Amino acid sequence: AQSVTQPDIHITVSEGASLELRCNYSYGATPYLFWYVQSPGQGLQLLLKYFSGDTLVQGIKGFEAEFKRSQSSFNLRKPSVHWSDAAEYFCAVGDSGGYQKVTFGIGTKLQVIP
Amino acid sequence: SAVISQKPSRDICQRGTSLTIQCQVDSQVTMMFWYRQQPGQSLTLIATANQGSEATYESGFVIDKFPISRPNLTFSTLTVSNMSPEDSSIYLCSVTGWRGNNEQFFGPGTRLTVL
């Protein structure tokens, strides 16, 4: 069965600092990977996704993620964090093309300090 | 992106009662799903809503507790039956196959509190 591990439950960074959120997955074949963001009181928004091809994926809001098969990882990065990035971030794995169900990690809550 | 609405946006209910949550999409979609997000937790898939047939439930979820309907390609309902305080959660509808897009879009969620 597919699963996702987000080892960091809560991360605090200073505004303007770089960010990396970790994600490890377990899946028997080529995974479909996603990062979602959930701001307080808001719905989930897709930041980026990986299906195939280039292992470095660019997303919205200046985020990127790199798929590393050898490490079963899909870490999310941003070079300079803004206060508006404070939110909860979910890594997820899908079993085929996004049409099927998606399994979510527990989430990482990001706090941004001035 | 898909425009998804959920009604109600939030509700406070008494133990033992039932609540039906509606999910409406602006265009036909291939798949519709219902998730639960308990306080401080991640999202857990409850079931896949199938158009014209019974929903497909995940392990730990049963039709008697969470009956689901999907009468057409843009609408679905989830009922939380015989509620208890443990049912207090955010319930989210999601869709895929919106205008041929394989991205999974999420509704804003329904925040349910059971007293």
Short mmCIF file of C-alpha atoms in Angstrom, two decimals:
data_model
loop_
_atom_site.label_atom_id
_atom_site.label_comp_id
_atom_site.label_asym_id
_atom_site.label_seq_id
_atom_site.Cartn_x
_atom_site.Cartn_y
_atom_site.Cartn_z
CA ALA A 1 0.00 0.00 0.00
CA GLN A 2 1.16 3.51 -0.73
CA SER A 3 2.16 5.78 2.14
CA VAL A 4 3.74 9.16 2.75
CA THR A 5 5.97 10.30 5.60
CA GLN A 6 6.50 13.91 6.51
CA PRO A 7 9.00 13.81 9.35
CA ASP A 8 8.69 17.44 10.37
CA ILE A 9 5.37 18.27 12.01
CA HIS A 10 6.23 21.92 12.64
CA ILE A 11 8.90 24.15 11.11
CA THR A 12 9.71 27.77 11.89
CA VAL A 13 11.75 29.92 9.50
CA SER A 14 12.57 33.60 9.29
CA GLU A 15 11.11 35.63 6.49
CA GLY A 16 13.54 35.70 3.59
CA ALA A 17 15.25 32.48 4.61
CA SER A 18 15.25 29.37 2.47
CA LEU A 19 12.87 26.50 3.11
CA GLU A 20 12.94 22.78 2.60
CA LEU A 21 10.09 20.50 3.63
CA ARG A 22 10.82 16.80 3.61
CA CYS A 23 8.66 14.07 2.16
CA ASN A 24 9.33 10.36 1.77
CA TYR A 25 6.97 7.98 0.05
CA SER A 26 6.40 4.29 -0.26
CA TYR A 27 5.00 2.99 -3.51
CA GLY A 28 5.56 -0.13 -5.58
CA ALA A 29 5.83 1.50 -8.98
CA THR A 30 6.50 4.93 -10.43
CA PRO A 31 4.68 7.30 -8.11
CA TYR A 32 2.58 10.30 -8.86
CA LEU A 33 3.54 12.91 -6.29
CA PHE A 34 1.94 16.12 -5.13
CA TRP A 35 2.42 18.97 -2.73
CA TYR A 36 -0.64 20.81 -1.45
CA VAL A 37 -0.91 23.88 0.75
CA GLN A 38 -3.72 24.62 3.17
CA SER A 39 -3.89 28.12 4.60
CA PRO A 40 -5.86 28.74 7.80
CA GLY A 41 -9.56 28.47 7.05
CA GLN A 42 -8.89 27.80 3.38
CA GLY A 43 -9.21 24.81 1.13
CA LEU A 44 -6.38 22.79 -0.31
CA GLN A 45 -4.41 24.21 -3.20
CA LEU A 46 -2.07 22.25 -5.43
CA LEU A 47 1.45 23.69 -5.42
CA LEU A 48 3.03 21.26 -7.85
CA LYS A 49 2.97 17.70 -9.08
CA TYR A 50 5.28 15.11 -10.53
CA PHE A 51 4.10 12.47 -12.96
CA SER A 52 7.18 11.80 -15.10
CA GLY A 53 10.03 13.50 -16.91
CA ASP A 54 12.23 16.15 -15.37
CA THR A 55 12.77 15.33 -11.72
CA LEU A 56 12.90 19.00 -10.73
CA VAL A 57 9.37 20.35 -10.78
CA GLN A 58 8.42 23.99 -10.66
CA GLY A 59 5.20 25.04 -9.01
CA ILE A 60 3.22 28.09 -8.11
CA LYS A 61 4.26 30.76 -5.60
CA GLY A 62 7.96 30.16 -6.27
CA PHE A 63 8.01 26.60 -4.94
CA GLU A 64 9.89 23.70 -6.48
CA ALA A 65 10.31 20.05 -5.60
CA GLU A 66 12.80 17.40 -6.61
CA PHE A 67 11.93 13.76 -7.13
CA LYS A 68 14.73 11.42 -6.04
CA ARG A 69 13.86 7.82 -6.76
CA SER A 70 16.93 6.43 -4.99
CA GLN A 71 15.88 8.14 -1.77
CA SER A 72 12.11 7.79 -2.26
CA SER A 73 11.87 11.48 -1.59
CA PHE A 74 10.02 14.47 -2.97
CA ASN A 75 11.21 17.45 -0.94
CA LEU A 76 9.65 20.88 -1.36
CA ARG A 77 11.87 23.95 -1.51
CA LYS A 78 11.62 27.70 -1.73
CA PRO A 79 14.67 30.00 -1.85
CA SER A 80 13.11 32.89 0.07
CA VAL A 81 10.06 32.52 2.29
CA HIS A 82 7.40 35.21 2.59
CA TRP A 83 5.14 35.75 5.59
CA SER A 84 2.18 34.73 3.46
CA ASP A 85 3.70 31.24 3.07
CA ALA A 86 2.71 30.40 6.64
CA ALA A 87 0.36 27.46 6.22
CA GLU A 88 0.18 23.70 6.41
CA TYR A 89 1.84 21.72 3.64
CA PHE A 90 0.81 18.23 2.64
CA CYS A 91 2.79 15.81 0.53
CA ALA A 92 0.71 13.18 -1.24
CA VAL A 93 1.11 10.16 -3.49
CA GLY A 94 -1.40 9.04 -6.10
CA ASP A 95 -1.68 5.59 -7.61
CA SER A 96 -2.33 6.59 -11.20
CA GLY A 97 -2.53 9.79 -13.15
CA GLY A 98 -4.39 11.75 -10.52
CA TYR A 99 -7.71 10.22 -11.46
CA GLN A 100 -7.49 7.78 -8.62
CA LYS A 101 -7.35 8.27 -4.88
CA VAL A 102 -4.51 10.16 -3.27
CA THR A 103 -2.85 9.30 0.04
CA PHE A 104 -1.74 12.25 2.14
CA GLY A 105 1.07 12.70 4.61
CA ILE A 106 0.38 14.05 8.06
CA GLY A 107 1.36 17.57 7.04
CA THR A 108 4.02 20.11 8.06
CA LYS A 109 2.92 23.34 9.67
CA LEU A 110 5.11 26.23 8.60
CA GLN A 111 5.50 29.28 10.81
CA VAL A 112 7.24 32.36 9.40
CA ILE A 113 8.73 34.86 11.80
CA PRO A 114 9.72 38.45 10.92
CA SER B 1 -9.33 25.58 -11.95
CA ALA B 2 -12.51 23.80 -10.97
CA VAL B 3 -15.01 25.78 -8.95
CA ILE B 4 -16.31 23.58 -6.16
CA SER B 5 -18.83 24.62 -3.56
CA GLN B 6 -19.81 22.80 -0.41
CA LYS B 7 -22.88 23.36 1.72
CA PRO B 8 -23.00 23.96 4.58
CA SER B 9 -19.61 25.55 5.18
CA ARG B 10 -19.91 24.75 8.86
CA ASP B 11 -22.44 23.36 11.30
CA ILE B 12 -22.85 22.49 14.94
CA CYS B 13 -24.96 19.41 15.53
CA GLN B 14 -26.28 17.40 18.40
CA ARG B 15 -25.20 13.86 19.14
CA GLY B 16 -27.39 11.26 17.42
CA THR B 17 -28.52 13.46 14.56
CA SER B 18 -27.46 13.32 10.91
CA LEU B 19 -26.08 15.94 8.55
CA THR B 20 -25.97 15.91 4.76
CA ILE B 21 -23.17 17.80 3.03
CA GLN B 22 -23.51 18.83 -0.58
CA CYS B 23 -20.74 19.20 -3.15
CA GLN B 24 -21.34 20.99 -6.44
CA VAL B 25 -18.81 21.38 -9.29
CA ASP B 26 -19.05 23.91 -12.10
CA SER B 27 -18.38 21.31 -14.84
CA GLN B 28 -18.67 17.58 -15.29
CA VAL B 29 -15.91 15.59 -13.64
CA THR B 30 -14.74 12.01 -13.86
CA MET B 31 -14.24 11.20 -10.21
CA MET B 32 -15.55 12.62 -6.96
CA PHE B 33 -14.14 11.79 -3.56
CA TRP B 34 -14.94 12.53 0.07
CA TYR B 35 -12.21 13.07 2.64
CA ARG B 36 -12.22 13.65 6.38
CA GLN B 37 -9.69 15.82 8.19
CA GLN B 38 -9.89 15.37 11.93
CA PRO B 39 -8.51 18.14 14.15
CA GLY B 40 -4.76 18.41 13.76
CA GLN B 41 -4.67 15.46 11.39
CA SER B 42 -4.12 14.84 7.72
CA LEU B 43 -6.75 13.97 5.17
CA THR B 44 -8.22 10.50 5.13
CA LEU B 45 -10.20 9.22 2.18
CA ILE B 46 -13.70 8.11 3.15
CA ALA B 47 -14.99 6.93 -0.21
CA THR B 48 -15.16 7.41 -3.95
CA ALA B 49 -18.56 8.62 -5.09
CA ASN B 50 -19.61 6.71 -8.21
CA GLN B 51 -22.15 8.17 -10.57
CA GLY B 52 -25.20 5.95 -10.81
CA SER B 53 -23.92 3.26 -8.47
CA GLU B 54 -22.93 2.65 -4.87
CA ALA B 55 -19.91 4.46 -3.50
CA THR B 56 -16.63 2.63 -2.92
CA TYR B 57 -15.63 2.87 0.74
CA GLU B 58 -12.17 2.75 2.24
CA SER B 59 -11.27 0.49 5.10
CA GLY B 60 -12.84 1.70 8.33
CA PHE B 61 -15.73 3.50 6.67
CA VAL B 62 -19.16 1.99 6.04
CA ILE B 63 -22.21 2.98 4.07
CA ASP B 64 -24.55 2.96 7.06
CA LYS B 65 -22.47 5.64 8.75
CA PHE B 66 -21.51 7.66 5.66
CA PRO B 67 -24.11 7.20 2.92
CA ILE B 68 -23.07 8.89 -0.30
CA SER B 69 -24.99 9.81 -3.40
CA ARG B 70 -23.85 10.97 -6.82
CA PRO B 71 -26.86 11.45 -9.05
CA ASN B 72 -24.94 13.15 -11.87
CA LEU B 73 -21.46 14.19 -12.98
CA THR B 74 -21.38 17.50 -11.10
CA PHE B 75 -23.01 16.78 -7.74
CA SER B 76 -22.55 14.53 -4.73
CA THR B 77 -23.73 14.35 -1.14
CA LEU B 78 -22.19 12.84 1.97
CA THR B 79 -24.34 12.15 5.02
CA VAL B 80 -22.80 11.74 8.45
CA SER B 81 -25.29 9.59 10.33
CA ASN B 82 -25.98 9.14 14.03
CA MET B 83 -23.24 11.59 14.86
CA SER B 84 -21.00 11.50 17.90
CA PRO B 85 -18.34 13.99 19.03
CA GLU B 86 -15.72 11.81 17.32
CA ASP B 87 -17.26 12.82 13.99
CA SER B 88 -16.20 16.42 14.54
CA SER B 89 -13.97 17.08 11.54
CA ILE B 90 -13.62 18.96 8.32
CA TYR B 91 -15.20 17.06 5.45
CA LEU B 92 -13.81 17.80 1.99
CA CYS B 93 -15.07 16.98 -1.43
CA SER B 94 -12.54 16.57 -4.22
CA VAL B 95 -12.75 15.94 -7.96
CA THR B 96 -10.56 14.81 -10.82
CA GLY B 97 -11.10 14.81 -14.56
CA TRP B 98 -12.37 18.38 -14.61
CA ARG B 99 -12.24 19.45 -18.29
CA GLY B 100 -9.79 16.64 -18.96
CA ASN B 101 -7.43 17.85 -16.22
CA ASN B 102 -6.01 15.06 -14.09
CA GLU B 103 -5.30 17.36 -11.16
CA GLN B 104 -7.31 16.73 -8.02
CA PHE B 105 -9.22 19.84 -6.97
CA PHE B 106 -10.62 20.28 -3.49
CA GLY B 107 -13.68 22.04 -2.21
CA PRO B 108 -13.46 24.52 0.68
CA GLY B 109 -14.59 21.93 3.20
CA THR B 110 -17.41 21.65 5.73
CA ARG B 111 -16.43 22.14 9.36
CA LEU B 112 -18.60 19.93 11.54
CA THR B 113 -18.78 20.13 15.31
CA VAL B 114 -20.80 17.54 17.20
CA LEU B 115 -21.79 18.31 20.76
#
